C-alpha cells in the first residue's frame, strides 16, 4: 500500500471520515465540530452539532447532504445549506452508526437504553422499512453493548457491521439473513484481540475493516475470506474508514487526528 497523502484535520481525536467526492472529505472527532476538508488540507466548512456534543457518526447522501447521529438526543440529523433538521428521533433506543445505501435508504445501528439489545434499522426518509436483529434461530445477530457498530452496504447489497463488542464483523444479505461472521485472521505479528472499528467496501465488493489495536486494515472478500492486511505503512490506531469512487482508502488515525489517504488496490 502507498500512503498518497496525510490530511491533518485539526481534530485532537478523530473518529469518522466520509467522502464527499474525490477531493473532499467530512471528518468528525470528539468535539461538536464536523469538518469538511480538501485533500490539500484546506478547511472548507465546519458544522457544529445542534446539541454541542460530539456526533457518534457521519454519512453523506448521494446529493452531498451531510447526515450525523447524536446519542444524547437519540436523533439523526440532516444538514442542508447550513440548516440542521431532525429526520429520525428514537424512543428507548439510541442511534450508534449509520450509512447511506445505493438506493438512498439509510441504515442505522441502534442500541437499547439498557444496553441489552442492538439492531440495524433501514429507513426511507424517516419511515422504517426493515429491522434486522435476530438470526433464523432467534438468536441476536449483534452484541447488546452500546459500543461502536460501524456499518457499510456492499455492492452486492450485503449489510456489513463491525461489531466491536463481539470482536467480529457480521454480514447479512439484503433480506437480513446471516451470511457470515468474520472474527479476524491469525497472524504472528498481530497479537491483540480483533476489535473492529470502521468498515467500508469498495467497487470490487471487498470489505475493509479497521483493526484499532493491531494498527492495520483487514481486506476480506464477499464470502468472508481473509485476503490480506494493509499494514507496514505506519498506520496508528485506525478508526473510521471510507473509500472514494477511485478506490482510494481514507483512514482516521484516532490519536493523531490525521486522515491517511492510501492507494491499496493492485
PDB file of C-alpha atoms in Angstrom:
ATOM      1  CA  UNK A   1       0.000   0.000   0.000  1.00  0.00           C
ATOM      2  CA  UNK A   2       1.115   3.568  -0.681  1.00  0.00           C
ATOM      3  CA  UNK A   3       0.158   6.487   1.514  1.00  0.00           C
ATOM      4  CA  UNK A   4      -0.732   9.138  -1.057  1.00  0.00           C
ATOM      5  CA  UNK A   5      -1.298  11.964   1.380  1.00  0.00           C
ATOM      6  CA  UNK A   6      -1.832  12.822   5.023  1.00  0.00           C
ATOM      7  CA  UNK A   7      -4.683  15.170   5.888  1.00  0.00           C
ATOM      8  CA  UNK A   8      -4.148  16.959   9.193  1.00  0.00           C
ATOM      9  CA  UNK A   9      -7.715  17.570  10.327  1.00  0.00           C
ATOM     10  CA  UNK A  10      -7.200  19.626  13.468  1.00  0.00           C
ATOM     11  CA  UNK A  11      -9.265  17.104  15.458  1.00  0.00           C
ATOM     12  CA  UNK A  12      -7.421  16.008  18.595  1.00  0.00           C
ATOM     13  CA  UNK A  13      -9.082  12.589  18.362  1.00  0.00           C
ATOM     14  CA  UNK A  14     -10.672  11.638  15.050  1.00  0.00           C
ATOM     15  CA  UNK A  15     -13.391   9.014  14.778  1.00  0.00           C
ATOM     16  CA  UNK A  16     -15.168   9.185  11.415  1.00  0.00           C
ATOM     17  CA  UNK A  17     -14.446  10.113   7.824  1.00  0.00           C
ATOM     18  CA  UNK A  18     -16.781  10.039   4.847  1.00  0.00           C
ATOM     19  CA  UNK A  19     -16.015  11.011   1.257  1.00  0.00           C
ATOM     20  CA  UNK A  20     -17.966  13.867  -0.257  1.00  0.00           C
ATOM     21  CA  UNK A  21     -16.168  13.299  -3.586  1.00  0.00           C
ATOM     22  CA  UNK A  22     -12.618  12.517  -4.753  1.00  0.00           C
ATOM     23  CA  UNK A  23     -11.358  15.868  -3.485  1.00  0.00           C
ATOM     24  CA  UNK A  24     -13.212  16.455  -0.192  1.00  0.00           C
ATOM     25  CA  UNK A  25     -13.961  14.533   2.986  1.00  0.00           C
ATOM     26  CA  UNK A  26     -16.133  15.177   6.014  1.00  0.00           C
ATOM     27  CA  UNK A  27     -14.488  14.320   9.339  1.00  0.00           C
ATOM     28  CA  UNK A  28     -15.629  14.162  12.948  1.00  0.00           C
ATOM     29  CA  UNK A  29     -13.927  13.571  16.268  1.00  0.00           C
ATOM     30  CA  UNK A  30     -14.530  14.000  19.964  1.00  0.00           C
ATOM     31  CA  UNK A  31     -15.844  17.566  19.738  1.00  0.00           C
ATOM     32  CA  UNK A  32     -19.009  19.134  18.349  1.00  0.00           C
ATOM     33  CA  UNK A  33     -17.210  20.188  15.138  1.00  0.00           C
ATOM     34  CA  UNK A  34     -17.788  18.281  11.896  1.00  0.00           C
ATOM     35  CA  UNK A  35     -15.233  19.492   9.357  1.00  0.00           C
ATOM     36  CA  UNK A  36     -15.137  19.373   5.580  1.00  0.00           C
ATOM     37  CA  UNK A  37     -11.551  19.340   4.315  1.00  0.00           C
ATOM     38  CA  UNK A  38      -9.988  19.230   0.895  1.00  0.00           C
ATOM     39  CA  UNK A  39      -7.344  16.620   0.106  1.00  0.00           C
ATOM     40  CA  UNK A  40      -4.895  19.557   0.207  1.00  0.00           C
ATOM     41  CA  UNK A  41      -5.844  20.049   3.897  1.00  0.00           C
ATOM     42  CA  UNK A  42      -7.812  23.236   3.313  1.00  0.00           C
ATOM     43  CA  UNK A  43     -10.734  23.589   5.724  1.00  0.00           C
ATOM     44  CA  UNK A  44     -13.824  24.203   3.568  1.00  0.00           C
ATOM     45  CA  UNK A  45     -16.584  24.206   6.156  1.00  0.00           C
ATOM     46  CA  UNK A  46     -17.316  23.491   9.818  1.00  0.00           C
ATOM     47  CA  UNK A  47     -20.717  22.378  11.066  1.00  0.00           C
ATOM     48  CA  UNK A  48     -21.409  22.340  14.789  1.00  0.00           C
ATOM     49  CA  UNK A  49     -23.744  19.690  16.161  1.00  0.00           C
ATOM     50  CA  UNK A  50     -27.035  21.053  17.404  1.00  0.00           C
ATOM     51  CA  UNK A  51     -26.557  19.629  20.921  1.00  0.00           C
ATOM     52  CA  UNK A  52     -22.943  20.771  21.246  1.00  0.00           C
ATOM     53  CA  UNK A  53     -21.897  17.143  21.804  1.00  0.00           C
ATOM     54  CA  UNK A  54     -19.693  15.044  19.510  1.00  0.00           C
ATOM     55  CA  UNK A  55     -21.550  13.219  16.724  1.00  0.00           C
ATOM     56  CA  UNK A  56     -21.443   9.448  17.019  1.00  0.00           C
ATOM     57  CA  UNK A  57     -21.066   9.008  13.258  1.00  0.00           C
ATOM     58  CA  UNK A  58     -21.410  10.879   9.971  1.00  0.00           C
ATOM     59  CA  UNK A  59     -22.519   9.950   6.455  1.00  0.00           C
ATOM     60  CA  UNK A  60     -23.162  11.677   3.143  1.00  0.00           C
ATOM     61  CA  UNK A  61     -26.126  11.258   0.806  1.00  0.00           C
ATOM     62  CA  UNK A  62     -25.517  10.995  -2.947  1.00  0.00           C
ATOM     63  CA  UNK A  63     -26.568  14.651  -3.232  1.00  0.00           C
ATOM     64  CA  UNK A  64     -23.716  15.595  -0.863  1.00  0.00           C
ATOM     65  CA  UNK A  65     -26.017  16.305   2.086  1.00  0.00           C
ATOM     66  CA  UNK A  66     -24.394  15.610   5.452  1.00  0.00           C
ATOM     67  CA  UNK A  67     -26.037  13.302   7.998  1.00  0.00           C
ATOM     68  CA  UNK A  68     -24.953  12.725  11.571  1.00  0.00           C
ATOM     69  CA  UNK A  69     -26.267  10.917  14.616  1.00  0.00           C
ATOM     70  CA  UNK A  70     -26.312  12.118  18.194  1.00  0.00           C
ATOM     71  CA  UNK A  71     -26.543   9.656  21.079  1.00  0.00           C
ATOM     72  CA  UNK A  72     -27.662  12.233  23.611  1.00  0.00           C
ATOM     73  CA  UNK A  73     -30.671  13.468  21.678  1.00  0.00           C
ATOM     74  CA  UNK A  74     -31.325   9.983  20.132  1.00  0.00           C
ATOM     75  CA  UNK A  75     -31.600  11.744  16.793  1.00  0.00           C
ATOM     76  CA  UNK A  76     -30.277  11.515  13.237  1.00  0.00           C
ATOM     77  CA  UNK A  77     -29.841  14.973  11.729  1.00  0.00           C
ATOM     78  CA  UNK A  78     -29.573  16.208   8.147  1.00  0.00           C
ATOM     79  CA  UNK A  79     -27.636  19.369   7.293  1.00  0.00           C
ATOM     80  CA  UNK A  80     -28.765  21.186   4.143  1.00  0.00           C
ATOM     81  CA  UNK A  81     -27.372  24.633   3.265  1.00  0.00           C
ATOM     82  CA  UNK A  82     -26.194  25.053   6.880  1.00  0.00           C
ATOM     83  CA  UNK A  83     -29.707  24.297   8.162  1.00  0.00           C
ATOM     84  CA  UNK A  84     -29.867  21.331  10.551  1.00  0.00           C
ATOM     85  CA  UNK A  85     -33.099  19.347  10.720  1.00  0.00           C
ATOM     86  CA  UNK A  86     -34.104  16.260  12.689  1.00  0.00           C
ATOM     87  CA  UNK A  87     -35.042  13.383  10.401  1.00  0.00           C
ATOM     88  CA  UNK A  88     -35.245  10.450  12.853  1.00  0.00           C
ATOM     89  CA  UNK A  89     -35.741  10.585  16.627  1.00  0.00           C
ATOM     90  CA  UNK A  90     -35.847   7.313  18.555  1.00  0.00           C
ATOM     91  CA  UNK A  91     -37.674   6.257  21.723  1.00  0.00           C
ATOM     92  CA  UNK A  92     -35.985   3.713  24.006  1.00  0.00           C
ATOM     93  CA  UNK A  93     -33.103   3.304  21.535  1.00  0.00           C
ATOM     94  CA  UNK A  94     -30.069   5.344  20.588  1.00  0.00           C
ATOM     95  CA  UNK A  95     -28.530   5.715  17.106  1.00  0.00           C
ATOM     96  CA  UNK A  96     -24.957   4.489  17.009  1.00  0.00           C
ATOM     97  CA  UNK A  97     -23.581   4.433  13.457  1.00  0.00           C
ATOM     98  CA  UNK A  98     -25.054   4.944  10.010  1.00  0.00           C
ATOM     99  CA  UNK A  99     -24.522   4.658   6.258  1.00  0.00           C
ATOM    100  CA  UNK A 100     -26.387   5.573   3.090  1.00  0.00           C
ATOM    101  CA  UNK A 101     -27.219   2.705   0.716  1.00  0.00           C
ATOM    102  CA  UNK A 102     -27.034   2.635  -3.084  1.00  0.00           C
ATOM    103  CA  UNK A 103     -30.833   3.003  -3.201  1.00  0.00           C
ATOM    104  CA  UNK A 104     -30.730   6.087  -0.967  1.00  0.00           C
ATOM    105  CA  UNK A 105     -32.020   4.319   2.156  1.00  0.00           C
ATOM    106  CA  UNK A 106     -30.365   4.945   5.491  1.00  0.00           C
ATOM    107  CA  UNK A 107     -29.022   2.043   7.565  1.00  0.00           C
ATOM    108  CA  UNK A 108     -28.604   2.847  11.260  1.00  0.00           C
ATOM    109  CA  UNK A 109     -27.183   0.636  14.008  1.00  0.00           C
ATOM    110  CA  UNK A 110     -29.084   1.352  17.216  1.00  0.00           C
ATOM    111  CA  UNK A 111     -28.912   0.027  20.779  1.00  0.00           C
ATOM    112  CA  UNK A 112     -31.447  -0.091  23.600  1.00  0.00           C
ATOM    113  CA  UNK A 113     -31.244   2.267  26.553  1.00  0.00           C
ATOM    114  CA  UNK A 114     -30.458  -0.634  28.886  1.00  0.00           C
ATOM    115  CA  UNK A 115     -27.587  -1.811  26.646  1.00  0.00           C
ATOM    116  CA  UNK A 116     -29.070  -5.305  26.239  1.00  0.00           C
ATOM    117  CA  UNK A 117     -30.032  -5.198  22.555  1.00  0.00           C
ATOM    118  CA  UNK A 118     -28.732  -3.899  19.234  1.00  0.00           C
ATOM    119  CA  UNK A 119     -30.250  -3.956  15.791  1.00  0.00           C
ATOM    120  CA  UNK A 120     -29.940  -2.494  12.307  1.00  0.00           C
ATOM    121  CA  UNK A 121     -32.841  -0.378  11.074  1.00  0.00           C
ATOM    122  CA  UNK A 122     -33.373   0.598   7.433  1.00  0.00           C
ATOM    123  CA  UNK A 123     -35.104   3.913   6.867  1.00  0.00           C
ATOM    124  CA  UNK A 124     -36.534   5.522   3.787  1.00  0.00           C
ATOM    125  CA  UNK A 125     -36.625   9.134   4.882  1.00  0.00           C
ATOM    126  CA  UNK A 126     -37.976   8.814   8.417  1.00  0.00           C
ATOM    127  CA  UNK A 127     -40.031   5.674   7.692  1.00  0.00           C
ATOM    128  CA  UNK A 128     -38.817   2.297   8.974  1.00  0.00           C
ATOM    129  CA  UNK A 129     -38.600  -0.213   6.098  1.00  0.00           C
ATOM    130  CA  UNK A 130     -36.709  -3.080   7.754  1.00  0.00           C
ATOM    131  CA  UNK A 131     -35.364  -4.193  11.120  1.00  0.00           C
ATOM    132  CA  UNK A 132     -32.510  -6.702  11.389  1.00  0.00           C
ATOM    133  CA  UNK A 133     -31.920  -8.113  14.861  1.00  0.00           C
ATOM    134  CA  UNK A 134     -32.112 -11.930  15.027  1.00  0.00           C
ATOM    135  CA  UNK A 135     -30.844 -14.905  13.029  1.00  0.00           C
ATOM    136  CA  UNK A 136     -33.096 -17.742  11.796  1.00  0.00           C
ATOM    137  CA  UNK A 137     -32.825 -19.452  15.199  1.00  0.00           C
ATOM    138  CA  UNK A 138     -33.996 -16.335  17.025  1.00  0.00           C
ATOM    139  CA  UNK A 139     -30.525 -15.557  18.378  1.00  0.00           C
ATOM    140  CA  UNK A 140     -29.279 -11.948  18.410  1.00  0.00           C
ATOM    141  CA  UNK A 141     -27.069 -11.133  15.425  1.00  0.00           C
ATOM    142  CA  UNK A 142     -25.259  -8.319  17.244  1.00  0.00           C
ATOM    143  CA  UNK A 143     -23.830  -7.777  20.712  1.00  0.00           C
ATOM    144  CA  UNK A 144     -26.092  -5.777  23.005  1.00  0.00           C
ATOM    145  CA  UNK A 145     -23.498  -3.269  24.100  1.00  0.00           C
ATOM    146  CA  UNK A 146     -23.671   0.362  23.025  1.00  0.00           C
ATOM    147  CA  UNK A 147     -20.102   0.213  21.700  1.00  0.00           C
ATOM    148  CA  UNK A 148     -19.430   1.304  18.127  1.00  0.00           C
ATOM    149  CA  UNK A 149     -21.036  -0.677  15.345  1.00  0.00           C
ATOM    150  CA  UNK A 150     -19.881   0.972  12.143  1.00  0.00           C
ATOM    151  CA  UNK A 151     -21.937  -0.139   9.166  1.00  0.00           C
ATOM    152  CA  UNK A 152     -21.500  -0.306   5.390  1.00  0.00           C
ATOM    153  CA  UNK A 153     -23.525  -1.637   2.473  1.00  0.00           C
ATOM    154  CA  UNK A 154     -21.568  -3.716  -0.036  1.00  0.00           C
ATOM    155  CA  UNK A 155     -22.081  -3.512  -3.816  1.00  0.00           C
ATOM    156  CA  UNK A 156     -23.944  -6.850  -3.649  1.00  0.00           C
ATOM    157  CA  UNK A 157     -26.336  -5.235  -1.114  1.00  0.00           C
ATOM    158  CA  UNK A 158     -24.899  -7.188   1.828  1.00  0.00           C
ATOM    159  CA  UNK A 159     -25.018  -5.241   5.100  1.00  0.00           C
ATOM    160  CA  UNK A 160     -21.702  -5.326   6.930  1.00  0.00           C
ATOM    161  CA  UNK A 161     -21.489  -4.382  10.617  1.00  0.00           C
ATOM    162  CA  UNK A 162     -18.221  -4.106  12.554  1.00  0.00           C
ATOM    163  CA  UNK A 163     -19.405  -5.297  15.964  1.00  0.00           C
ATOM    164  CA  UNK A 164     -16.706  -4.087  18.356  1.00  0.00           C
ATOM    165  CA  UNK A 165     -18.394  -5.682  21.388  1.00  0.00           C
ATOM    166  CA  UNK A 166     -18.480  -9.099  19.709  1.00  0.00           C
ATOM    167  CA  UNK A 167     -14.991  -8.849  18.194  1.00  0.00           C
ATOM    168  CA  UNK A 168     -16.456  -9.734  14.807  1.00  0.00           C
ATOM    169  CA  UNK A 169     -17.789  -8.392  11.536  1.00  0.00           C
ATOM    170  CA  UNK A 170     -21.362  -9.580  10.987  1.00  0.00           C
ATOM    171  CA  UNK A 171     -22.549  -9.721   7.372  1.00  0.00           C
ATOM    172  CA  UNK A 172     -26.181 -10.285   6.391  1.00  0.00           C
ATOM    173  CA  UNK A 173     -27.772 -10.212   2.949  1.00  0.00           C
ATOM    174  CA  UNK A 174     -30.323  -7.646   1.815  1.00  0.00           C
ATOM    175  CA  UNK A 175     -33.126  -9.688   3.402  1.00  0.00           C
ATOM    176  CA  UNK A 176     -31.309  -9.648   6.749  1.00  0.00           C
ATOM    177  CA  UNK A 177     -30.234 -13.300   6.725  1.00  0.00           C
ATOM    178  CA  UNK A 178     -26.813 -14.065   8.185  1.00  0.00           C
ATOM    179  CA  UNK A 179     -24.192 -14.760   5.518  1.00  0.00           C
ATOM    180  CA  UNK A 180     -21.059 -14.958   7.670  1.00  0.00           C
ATOM    181  CA  UNK A 181     -19.163 -13.683  10.676  1.00  0.00           C
ATOM    182  CA  UNK A 182     -15.526 -12.677  10.322  1.00  0.00           C
ATOM    183  CA  UNK A 183     -13.618 -12.826  13.618  1.00  0.00           C
ATOM    184  CA  UNK A 184     -10.165 -11.784  12.419  1.00  0.00           C
ATOM    185  CA  UNK A 185      -7.233 -13.662  10.970  1.00  0.00           C
ATOM    186  CA  UNK A 186      -4.489 -15.383  12.975  1.00  0.00           C
ATOM    187  CA  UNK A 187      -1.110 -13.758  12.449  1.00  0.00           C
ATOM    188  CA  UNK A 188       2.153 -13.993  14.403  1.00  0.00           C
ATOM    189  CA  UNK A 189       2.593 -10.233  14.212  1.00  0.00           C
ATOM    190  CA  UNK A 190      -0.964  -9.274  15.255  1.00  0.00           C
ATOM    191  CA  UNK A 191      -1.105 -10.203  18.929  1.00  0.00           C
ATOM    192  CA  UNK A 192      -4.015  -8.065  20.166  1.00  0.00           C
ATOM    193  CA  UNK A 193      -7.620  -9.339  20.096  1.00  0.00           C
ATOM    194  CA  UNK A 194      -9.556  -8.408  16.949  1.00  0.00           C
ATOM    195  CA  UNK A 195     -11.779  -5.450  17.818  1.00  0.00           C
ATOM    196  CA  UNK A 196     -13.126  -3.958  14.571  1.00  0.00           C
ATOM    197  CA  UNK A 197     -13.921  -0.253  14.358  1.00  0.00           C
ATOM    198  CA  UNK A 198     -14.521   1.362  10.966  1.00  0.00           C
ATOM    199  CA  UNK A 199     -15.746  -0.639   7.990  1.00  0.00           C
ATOM    200  CA  UNK A 200     -16.179   0.187   4.309  1.00  0.00           C
ATOM    201  CA  UNK A 201     -16.498  -1.577   0.960  1.00  0.00           C
ATOM    202  CA  UNK A 202     -15.073  -0.842  -2.468  1.00  0.00           C
ATOM    203  CA  UNK A 203     -16.035  -1.195  -6.137  1.00  0.00           C
ATOM    204  CA  UNK A 204     -14.872  -4.845  -6.120  1.00  0.00           C
ATOM    205  CA  UNK A 205     -17.148  -5.610  -3.124  1.00  0.00           C
ATOM    206  CA  UNK A 206     -14.105  -6.101  -0.922  1.00  0.00           C
ATOM    207  CA  UNK A 207     -14.696  -5.355   2.759  1.00  0.00           C
ATOM    208  CA  UNK A 208     -12.084  -3.197   4.512  1.00  0.00           C
ATOM    209  CA  UNK A 209     -12.018  -3.277   8.307  1.00  0.00           C
ATOM    210  CA  UNK A 210     -10.075  -1.065  10.717  1.00  0.00           C
ATOM    211  CA  UNK A 211      -8.234  -3.086  13.403  1.00  0.00           C
ATOM    212  CA  UNK A 212      -7.500  -0.408  16.005  1.00  0.00           C
ATOM    213  CA  UNK A 213      -5.404  -2.498  18.414  1.00  0.00           C
ATOM    214  CA  UNK A 214      -3.264  -4.139  15.732  1.00  0.00           C
ATOM    215  CA  UNK A 215      -2.710  -0.939  13.705  1.00  0.00           C
ATOM    216  CA  UNK A 216      -3.823  -2.392  10.375  1.00  0.00           C
ATOM    217  CA  UNK A 217      -6.705  -2.830   7.933  1.00  0.00           C
ATOM    218  CA  UNK A 218      -8.098  -6.274   7.066  1.00  0.00           C
ATOM    219  CA  UNK A 219      -9.263  -6.895   3.498  1.00  0.00           C
ATOM    220  CA  UNK A 220     -11.935  -9.596   3.233  1.00  0.00           C
ATOM    221  CA  UNK A 221     -13.863 -10.855   0.188  1.00  0.00           C
ATOM    222  CA  UNK A 222     -17.661 -11.082  -0.206  1.00  0.00           C
ATOM    223  CA  UNK A 223     -17.712 -14.537   1.415  1.00  0.00           C
ATOM    224  CA  UNK A 224     -15.690 -13.525   4.457  1.00  0.00           C
ATOM    225  CA  UNK A 225     -12.371 -14.987   3.292  1.00  0.00           C
ATOM    226  CA  UNK A 226      -9.350 -13.050   4.526  1.00  0.00           C
ATOM    227  CA  UNK A 227      -7.270 -11.734   1.613  1.00  0.00           C
ATOM    228  CA  UNK A 228      -4.572  -9.562   3.149  1.00  0.00           C
ATOM    229  CA  UNK A 229      -3.675  -6.777   5.530  1.00  0.00           C
ATOM    230  CA  UNK A 230      -2.932  -3.164   4.792  1.00  0.00           C
ATOM    231  CA  UNK A 231      -0.052  -2.591   7.159  1.00  0.00           C
ATOM    232  CA  UNK A 232       3.658  -1.760   7.041  1.00  0.00           C
ATOM    233  CA  UNK A 233       2.750   1.801   6.111  1.00  0.00           C
ATOM    234  CA  UNK A 234       2.943   3.292   9.593  1.00  0.00           C
ATOM    235  CA  UNK A 235      -0.779   3.328  10.368  1.00  0.00           C
ATOM    236  CA  UNK A 236      -1.567   4.036  14.014  1.00  0.00           C
ATOM    237  CA  UNK A 237      -4.875   3.243  15.722  1.00  0.00           C
ATOM    238  CA  UNK A 238      -7.081   3.187  12.594  1.00  0.00           C
ATOM    239  CA  UNK A 239     -10.671   4.081  13.438  1.00  0.00           C
ATOM    240  CA  UNK A 240     -13.188   5.327  10.850  1.00  0.00           C
ATOM    241  CA  UNK A 241     -12.615   4.420   7.182  1.00  0.00           C
ATOM    242  CA  UNK A 242     -14.156   5.209   3.800  1.00  0.00           C
ATOM    243  CA  UNK A 243     -13.398   4.587   0.125  1.00  0.00           C
ATOM    244  CA  UNK A 244     -13.894   7.074  -2.706  1.00  0.00           C
ATOM    245  CA  UNK A 245     -15.067   6.292  -6.244  1.00  0.00           C
ATOM    246  CA  UNK A 246     -11.471   5.677  -7.333  1.00  0.00           C
ATOM    247  CA  UNK A 247     -10.969   3.055  -4.608  1.00  0.00           C
ATOM    248  CA  UNK A 248      -8.656   5.246  -2.591  1.00  0.00           C
ATOM    249  CA  UNK A 249      -8.949   4.411   1.095  1.00  0.00           C
ATOM    250  CA  UNK A 250      -9.216   7.111   3.766  1.00  0.00           C
ATOM    251  CA  UNK A 251      -8.288   6.057   7.298  1.00  0.00           C
ATOM    252  CA  UNK A 252      -8.736   8.054  10.521  1.00  0.00           C
ATOM    253  CA  UNK A 253      -5.750   7.743  12.851  1.00  0.00           C
ATOM    254  CA  UNK A 254      -7.607   8.243  16.119  1.00  0.00           C
ATOM    255  CA  UNK A 255      -4.837   9.557  18.374  1.00  0.00           C
ATOM    256  CA  UNK A 256      -3.018  11.588  15.696  1.00  0.00           C
ATOM    257  CA  UNK A 257      -6.090  13.382  14.381  1.00  0.00           C
ATOM    258  CA  UNK A 258      -4.966  12.630  10.824  1.00  0.00           C
ATOM    259  CA  UNK A 259      -6.666  11.046   7.838  1.00  0.00           C
ATOM    260  CA  UNK A 260      -4.334   8.940   5.690  1.00  0.00           C
ATOM    261  CA  UNK A 261      -5.226   8.536   2.010  1.00  0.00           C
ATOM    262  CA  UNK A 262      -3.989   5.127   0.888  1.00  0.00           C
ATOM    263  CA  UNK A 263      -3.811   3.512  -2.530  1.00  0.00           C
ATOM    264  CA  UNK A 264      -4.174  -0.223  -1.780  1.00  0.00           C
ATOM    265  CA  UNK A 265      -5.648  -1.886  -4.903  1.00  0.00           C
ATOM    266  CA  UNK A 266      -3.334  -3.776  -7.186  1.00  0.00           C
TER     267      UNK A 266
END
